[in-house]
GROMACS .gro file of N, CA and C in nm:
model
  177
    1UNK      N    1 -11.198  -4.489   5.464
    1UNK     CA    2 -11.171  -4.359   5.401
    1UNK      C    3 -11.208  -4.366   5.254
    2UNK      N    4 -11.247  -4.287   5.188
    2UNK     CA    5 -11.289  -4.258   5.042
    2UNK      C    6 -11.185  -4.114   4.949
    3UNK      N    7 -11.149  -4.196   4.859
    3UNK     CA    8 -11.050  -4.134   4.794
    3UNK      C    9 -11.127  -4.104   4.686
    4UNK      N   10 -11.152  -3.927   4.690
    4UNK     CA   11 -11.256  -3.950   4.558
    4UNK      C   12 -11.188  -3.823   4.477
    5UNK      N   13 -11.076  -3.758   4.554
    5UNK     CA   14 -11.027  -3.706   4.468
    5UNK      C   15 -10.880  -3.642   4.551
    6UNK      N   16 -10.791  -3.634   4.390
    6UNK     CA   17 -10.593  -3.630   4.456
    6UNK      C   18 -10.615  -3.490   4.451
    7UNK      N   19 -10.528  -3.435   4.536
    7UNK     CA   20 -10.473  -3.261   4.471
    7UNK      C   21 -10.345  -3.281   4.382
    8UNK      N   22 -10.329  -3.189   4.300
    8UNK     CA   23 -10.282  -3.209   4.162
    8UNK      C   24 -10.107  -3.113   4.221
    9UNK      N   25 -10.128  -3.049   4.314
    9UNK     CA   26 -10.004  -2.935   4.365
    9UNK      C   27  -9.897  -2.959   4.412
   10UNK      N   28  -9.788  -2.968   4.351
   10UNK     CA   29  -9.631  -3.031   4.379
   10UNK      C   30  -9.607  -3.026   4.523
   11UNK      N   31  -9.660  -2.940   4.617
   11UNK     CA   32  -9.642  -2.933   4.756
   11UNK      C   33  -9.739  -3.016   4.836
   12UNK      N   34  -9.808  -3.120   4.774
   12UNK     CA   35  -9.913  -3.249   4.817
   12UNK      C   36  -9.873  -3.376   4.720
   13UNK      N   37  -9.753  -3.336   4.591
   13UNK     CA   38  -9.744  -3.472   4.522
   13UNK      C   39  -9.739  -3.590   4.594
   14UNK      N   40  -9.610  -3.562   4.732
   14UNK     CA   41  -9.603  -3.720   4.824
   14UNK      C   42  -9.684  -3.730   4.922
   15UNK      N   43  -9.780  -3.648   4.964
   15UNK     CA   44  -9.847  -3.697   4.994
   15UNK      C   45  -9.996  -3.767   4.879
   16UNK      N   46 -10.006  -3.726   4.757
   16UNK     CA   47 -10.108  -3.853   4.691
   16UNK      C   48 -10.031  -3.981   4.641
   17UNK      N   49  -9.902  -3.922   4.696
   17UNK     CA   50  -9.851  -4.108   4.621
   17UNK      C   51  -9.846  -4.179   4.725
   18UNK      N   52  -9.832  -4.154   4.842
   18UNK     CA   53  -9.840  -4.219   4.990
   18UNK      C   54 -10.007  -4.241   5.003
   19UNK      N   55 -10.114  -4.161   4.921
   19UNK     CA   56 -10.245  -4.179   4.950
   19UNK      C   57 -10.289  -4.316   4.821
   20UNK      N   58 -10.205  -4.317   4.721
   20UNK     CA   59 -10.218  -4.388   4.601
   20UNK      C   60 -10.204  -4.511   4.633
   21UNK      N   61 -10.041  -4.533   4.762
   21UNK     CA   62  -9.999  -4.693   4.758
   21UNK      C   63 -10.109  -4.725   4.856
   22UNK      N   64 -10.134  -4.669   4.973
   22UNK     CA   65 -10.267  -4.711   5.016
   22UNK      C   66 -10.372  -4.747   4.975
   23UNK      N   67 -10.414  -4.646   4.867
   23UNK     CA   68 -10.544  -4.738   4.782
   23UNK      C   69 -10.511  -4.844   4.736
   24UNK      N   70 -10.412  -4.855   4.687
   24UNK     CA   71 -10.404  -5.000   4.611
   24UNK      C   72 -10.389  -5.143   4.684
   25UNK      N   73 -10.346  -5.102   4.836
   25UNK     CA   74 -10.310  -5.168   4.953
   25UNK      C   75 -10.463  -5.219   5.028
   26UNK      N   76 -10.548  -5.104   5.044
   26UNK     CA   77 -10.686  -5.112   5.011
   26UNK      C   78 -10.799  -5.216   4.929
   27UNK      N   79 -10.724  -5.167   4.795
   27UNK     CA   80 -10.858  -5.217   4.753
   27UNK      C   81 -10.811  -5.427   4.710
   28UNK      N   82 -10.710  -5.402   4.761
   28UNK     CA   83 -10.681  -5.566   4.738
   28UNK      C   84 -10.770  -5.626   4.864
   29UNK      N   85 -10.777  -5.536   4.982
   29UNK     CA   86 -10.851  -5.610   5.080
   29UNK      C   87 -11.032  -5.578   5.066
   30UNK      N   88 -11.050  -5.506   5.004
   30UNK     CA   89 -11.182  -5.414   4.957
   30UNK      C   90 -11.267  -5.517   4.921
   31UNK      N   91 -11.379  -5.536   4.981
   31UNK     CA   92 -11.498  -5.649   4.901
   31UNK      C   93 -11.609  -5.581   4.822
   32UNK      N   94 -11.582  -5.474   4.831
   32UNK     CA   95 -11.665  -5.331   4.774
   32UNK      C   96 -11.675  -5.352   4.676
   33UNK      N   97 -11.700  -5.377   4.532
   33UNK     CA   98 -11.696  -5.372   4.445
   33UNK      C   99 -11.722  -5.283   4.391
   34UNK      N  100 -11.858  -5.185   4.419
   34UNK     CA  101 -11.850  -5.060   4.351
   34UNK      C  102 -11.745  -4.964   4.367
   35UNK      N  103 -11.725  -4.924   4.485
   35UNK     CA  104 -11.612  -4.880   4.625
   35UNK      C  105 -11.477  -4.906   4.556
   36UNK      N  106 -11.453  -5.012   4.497
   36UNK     CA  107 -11.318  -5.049   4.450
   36UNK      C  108 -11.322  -4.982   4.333
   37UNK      N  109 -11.431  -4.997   4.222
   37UNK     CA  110 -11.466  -4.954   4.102
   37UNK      C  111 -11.398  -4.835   4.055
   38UNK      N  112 -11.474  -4.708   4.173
   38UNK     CA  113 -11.462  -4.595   4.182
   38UNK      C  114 -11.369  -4.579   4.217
   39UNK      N  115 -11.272  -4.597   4.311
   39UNK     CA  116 -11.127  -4.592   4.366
   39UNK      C  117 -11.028  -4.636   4.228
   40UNK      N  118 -11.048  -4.718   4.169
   40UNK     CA  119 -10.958  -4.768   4.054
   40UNK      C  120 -10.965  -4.663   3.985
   41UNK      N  121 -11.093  -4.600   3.946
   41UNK     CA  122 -11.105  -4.524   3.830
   41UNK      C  123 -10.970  -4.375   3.915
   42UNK      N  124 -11.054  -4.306   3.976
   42UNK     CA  125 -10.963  -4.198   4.057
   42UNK      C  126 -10.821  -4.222   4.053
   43UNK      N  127 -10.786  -4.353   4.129
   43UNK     CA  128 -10.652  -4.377   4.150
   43UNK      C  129 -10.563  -4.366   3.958
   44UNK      N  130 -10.631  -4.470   3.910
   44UNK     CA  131 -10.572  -4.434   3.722
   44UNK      C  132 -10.547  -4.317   3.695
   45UNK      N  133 -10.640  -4.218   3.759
   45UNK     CA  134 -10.646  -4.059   3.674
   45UNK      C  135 -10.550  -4.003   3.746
   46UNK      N  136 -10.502  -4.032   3.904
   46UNK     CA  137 -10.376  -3.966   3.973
   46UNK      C  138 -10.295  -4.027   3.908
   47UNK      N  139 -10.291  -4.155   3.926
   47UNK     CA  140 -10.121  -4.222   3.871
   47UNK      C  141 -10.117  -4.130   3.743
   48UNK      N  142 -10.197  -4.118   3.603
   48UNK     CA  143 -10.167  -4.051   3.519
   48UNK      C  144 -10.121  -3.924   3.563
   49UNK      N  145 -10.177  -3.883   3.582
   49UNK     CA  146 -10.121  -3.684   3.596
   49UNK      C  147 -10.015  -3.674   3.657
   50UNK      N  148  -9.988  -3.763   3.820
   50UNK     CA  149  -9.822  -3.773   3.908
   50UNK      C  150  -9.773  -3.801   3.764
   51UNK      N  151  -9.762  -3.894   3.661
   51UNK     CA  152  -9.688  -3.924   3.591
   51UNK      C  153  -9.617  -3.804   3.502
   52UNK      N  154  -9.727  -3.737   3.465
   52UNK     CA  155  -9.693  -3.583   3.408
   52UNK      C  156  -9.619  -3.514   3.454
   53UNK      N  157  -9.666  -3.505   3.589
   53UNK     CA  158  -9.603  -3.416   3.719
   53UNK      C  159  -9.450  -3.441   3.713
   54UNK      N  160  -9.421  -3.529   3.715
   54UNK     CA  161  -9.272  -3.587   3.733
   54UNK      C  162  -9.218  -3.577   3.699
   55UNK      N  163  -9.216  -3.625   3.495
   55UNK     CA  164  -9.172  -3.605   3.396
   55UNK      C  165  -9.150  -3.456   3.370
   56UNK      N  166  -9.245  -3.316   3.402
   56UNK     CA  167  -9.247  -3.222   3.369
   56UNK      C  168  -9.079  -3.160   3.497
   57UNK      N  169  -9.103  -3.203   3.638
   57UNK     CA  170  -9.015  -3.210   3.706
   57UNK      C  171  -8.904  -3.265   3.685
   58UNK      N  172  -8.870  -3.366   3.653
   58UNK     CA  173  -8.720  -3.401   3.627
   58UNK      C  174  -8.695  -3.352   3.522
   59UNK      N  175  -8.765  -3.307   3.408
   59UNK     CA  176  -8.712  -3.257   3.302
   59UNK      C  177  -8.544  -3.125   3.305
   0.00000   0.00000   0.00000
């Protein structure tokens, strides 16, 4: 599967964090290197924004 991009919409948040721990579950087994590359980068830019997301939510 290719994770090339999260939806950003509070009614899909758990599902990209359930898609997030997978990538990371992923790319430890991943010999891809570009494949991993690109997944790291994506996955950074979700973890950032869920992070927003959250913070703006529990507030």
């Amino acid at each position: 599967m290719n994770f090339s991009c999260f939806c950003k919409t509070k009614g899909e948040d758990k599902v990209a964090k359930i898609l997030s721990v997978k990538l990371v579950e992923e790319k430890q087994t991943d010999e891809t290197q570009s494949k991993s590359a690109c997944d790291s980068i994506n996955f950074k830019a979700a973890a950032k924004n869920m992070g927003k997301e959250n913070e703006n939510i529990n507030k």
